Amino acid sequence: MTKRLQHLNADNIKRLLTTSVIGKEVIYLKEIDSTNTYGLKLLQGDIVPDGTVIIANYQTSGKGRHGKYWETPKGKGLLFTVLFTDLHTIKIPQLLAFSGALSVAESILQLFPSHKPSIRWPNDILIRGKKVGGVLVETKKQSDSPGRLSAALGIGVNVNQSRNDFSPEIAEQAASLFMFTGKRVLRLELLVSILDNLERIYLFLEKGKDTGFWRRLKKLSSTIGKGLKVHTSGHSVIEGTAVDIEPDGALVVRLDNGELRPFYSGEVEEVEWVE
Ligand code: BTN
């Protein structure tokens, strides 16, 4: 492929995509505050096509989960949001976030099989215990039909950063694909692979078909079987061992007194890390 055809831009993305819903409309932005914020604004109007992809080369205010920032130097990461204009059930937002994480992890597995990714519940993508990607889903109720829910599925992948591109606060916990592979990774190729995987997963889930979704997710989970601390949104820390992920997305943790407790949100700190 010539250099021109390898560039991350709307034309090249559309040319390579084989999807039917995701990426029918692609919006490429050189710079934006956040692709999720931009997407949520689009969802406020009523003419955005389902599956619209917004991708940025740089975000000035990238959002992470739990109100954190998602910082990536210009041109070094994949920063994109996929818009879903009509989710049918309230359960889907969690499933959408899992689908995002699973599609990124499976793409890494397909493109770089010797760098096995894992998913830390609920949806951090890790390689060898370091975070290489994250997912942030934000939903919006439609004002004209309150039962209808739309969503912005935001995905960030650390692609070509070097170690000193990460701020000191996160340098110990984060890494990029480049840091593992030692080669510059083509963002275009990775994006197209993720969007292809995402569409396949989403269309099956939308039809109520599982086709191995939970099995694949649990197989890639770095959390199940681990001793962990869950930092809950109520600021308490609960210790136990993760035993399962339920079909509603809850992480089931066996507490030290034997009680099985489901967690629906919170930040997980894995106490032991085994490959
Ligand atoms: C996390 O904290 O793990 C979630 C990170 C999600 C970052 C992506 S980058 C593209 C999209 N736009 C944002 O502002 N955030 C998400």
mmCIF file of N, CA and C in Angstrom, residues 87-99 137 139 147 149 151 202 205 208 213-214 246-250 264:
data_model
loop_
_atom_site.group_PDB
_atom_site.id
_atom_site.type_symbol
_atom_site.label_atom_id
_atom_site.label_comp_id
_atom_site.label_asym_id
_atom_site.label_seq_id
_atom_site.Cartn_x
_atom_site.Cartn_y
_atom_site.Cartn_z
ATOM 1 N N LEU A 87 -30.731 2.307 20.940
ATOM 2 C CA LEU A 87 -30.499 1.044 21.650
ATOM 3 C C LEU A 87 -31.853 0.550 22.138
ATOM 4 N N HIS A 88 -32.070 -0.735 22.028
ATOM 5 C CA HIS A 88 -33.412 -1.221 22.321
ATOM 6 C C HIS A 88 -33.679 -1.521 23.782
ATOM 7 N N THR A 89 -32.660 -1.937 24.513
ATOM 8 C CA THR A 89 -32.925 -2.239 25.916
ATOM 9 C C THR A 89 -31.908 -1.529 26.776
ATOM 10 N N ILE A 90 -32.272 -1.294 28.020
ATOM 11 C CA ILE A 90 -31.399 -0.545 28.918
ATOM 12 C C ILE A 90 -30.129 -1.331 29.255
ATOM 13 N N LYS A 91 -30.198 -2.646 29.089
ATOM 14 C CA LYS A 91 -29.023 -3.465 29.395
ATOM 15 C C LYS A 91 -27.872 -3.205 28.420
ATOM 16 N N ILE A 92 -28.249 -2.743 27.228
ATOM 17 C CA ILE A 92 -27.255 -2.654 26.162
ATOM 18 C C ILE A 92 -26.057 -1.729 26.465
ATOM 19 N N PRO A 93 -26.220 -0.592 27.175
ATOM 20 C CA PRO A 93 -25.033 0.242 27.382
ATOM 21 C C PRO A 93 -23.848 -0.522 27.962
ATOM 22 N N GLN A 94 -24.092 -1.374 28.960
ATOM 23 C CA GLN A 94 -22.978 -2.162 29.509
ATOM 24 C C GLN A 94 -22.445 -3.121 28.445
ATOM 25 N N LEU A 95 -23.378 -3.737 27.724
ATOM 26 C CA LEU A 95 -22.939 -4.688 26.692
ATOM 27 C C LEU A 95 -22.133 -3.981 25.603
ATOM 28 N N LEU A 96 -22.524 -2.751 25.325
ATOM 29 C CA LEU A 96 -21.821 -1.975 24.307
ATOM 30 C C LEU A 96 -20.380 -1.737 24.740
ATOM 31 N N ALA A 97 -20.186 -1.412 26.023
ATOM 32 C CA ALA A 97 -18.829 -1.175 26.532
ATOM 33 C C ALA A 97 -18.012 -2.466 26.464
ATOM 34 N N PHE A 98 -18.618 -3.596 26.843
ATOM 35 C CA PHE A 98 -17.907 -4.880 26.736
ATOM 36 C C PHE A 98 -17.578 -5.179 25.278
ATOM 37 N N SER A 99 -18.526 -4.856 24.388
ATOM 38 C CA SER A 99 -18.308 -5.130 22.956
ATOM 39 C C SER A 99 -17.124 -4.329 22.443
ATOM 40 N N VAL A 137 -18.505 4.687 27.519
ATOM 41 C CA VAL A 137 -19.828 4.777 26.887
ATOM 42 C C VAL A 137 -20.631 5.860 27.587
ATOM 43 N N THR A 139 -24.507 7.742 27.384
ATOM 44 C CA THR A 139 -25.812 7.569 26.747
ATOM 45 C C THR A 139 -26.634 8.851 26.842
ATOM 46 N N GLY A 147 -38.349 6.614 25.896
ATOM 47 C CA GLY A 147 -37.966 5.212 26.005
ATOM 48 C C GLY A 147 -36.750 4.895 25.147
ATOM 49 N N LEU A 149 -33.019 5.234 23.685
ATOM 50 C CA LEU A 149 -31.717 5.591 24.224
ATOM 51 C C LEU A 149 -30.691 5.578 23.096
ATOM 52 N N ALA A 151 -26.395 6.228 22.174
ATOM 53 C CA ALA A 151 -25.138 6.084 22.914
ATOM 54 C C ALA A 151 -23.927 6.476 22.083
ATOM 55 N N TYR A 202 -21.830 -6.431 17.586
ATOM 56 C CA TYR A 202 -23.028 -5.630 17.851
ATOM 57 C C TYR A 202 -24.265 -6.205 17.151
ATOM 58 N N LEU A 205 -25.489 -9.255 19.012
ATOM 59 C CA LEU A 205 -26.110 -8.930 20.300
ATOM 60 C C LEU A 205 -27.467 -8.272 20.102
ATOM 61 N N GLY A 208 -30.108 -10.532 19.768
ATOM 62 C CA GLY A 208 -30.274 -11.410 20.931
ATOM 63 C C GLY A 208 -29.469 -12.695 20.804
ATOM 64 N N PHE A 213 -20.147 -14.741 22.762
ATOM 65 C CA PHE A 213 -19.730 -13.441 23.304
ATOM 66 C C PHE A 213 -19.182 -13.568 24.726
ATOM 67 N N TRP A 214 -19.961 -14.170 25.632
ATOM 68 C CA TRP A 214 -19.537 -14.259 27.041
ATOM 69 C C TRP A 214 -18.330 -15.173 27.187
ATOM 70 N N GLU A 246 -21.512 -11.742 35.140
ATOM 71 C CA GLU A 246 -22.881 -12.192 34.885
ATOM 72 C C GLU A 246 -23.410 -11.591 33.580
ATOM 73 N N PRO A 247 -24.492 -12.165 33.041
ATOM 74 C CA PRO A 247 -25.017 -11.666 31.763
ATOM 75 C C PRO A 247 -25.485 -10.207 31.822
ATOM 76 N N ASP A 248 -25.688 -9.661 33.029
ATOM 77 C CA ASP A 248 -26.025 -8.231 33.097
ATOM 78 C C ASP A 248 -24.761 -7.380 33.266
ATOM 79 N N GLY A 249 -23.588 -8.006 33.154
ATOM 80 C CA GLY A 249 -22.334 -7.257 33.194
ATOM 81 C C GLY A 249 -21.696 -7.182 34.566
ATOM 82 N N ALA A 250 -22.404 -7.643 35.599
ATOM 83 C CA ALA A 250 -21.860 -7.517 36.958
ATOM 84 C C ALA A 250 -20.646 -8.420 37.153
ATOM 85 N N TYR A 264 -21.523 -3.569 39.903
ATOM 86 C CA TYR A 264 -21.948 -3.078 38.588
ATOM 87 C C TYR A 264 -21.046 -1.944 38.095
#
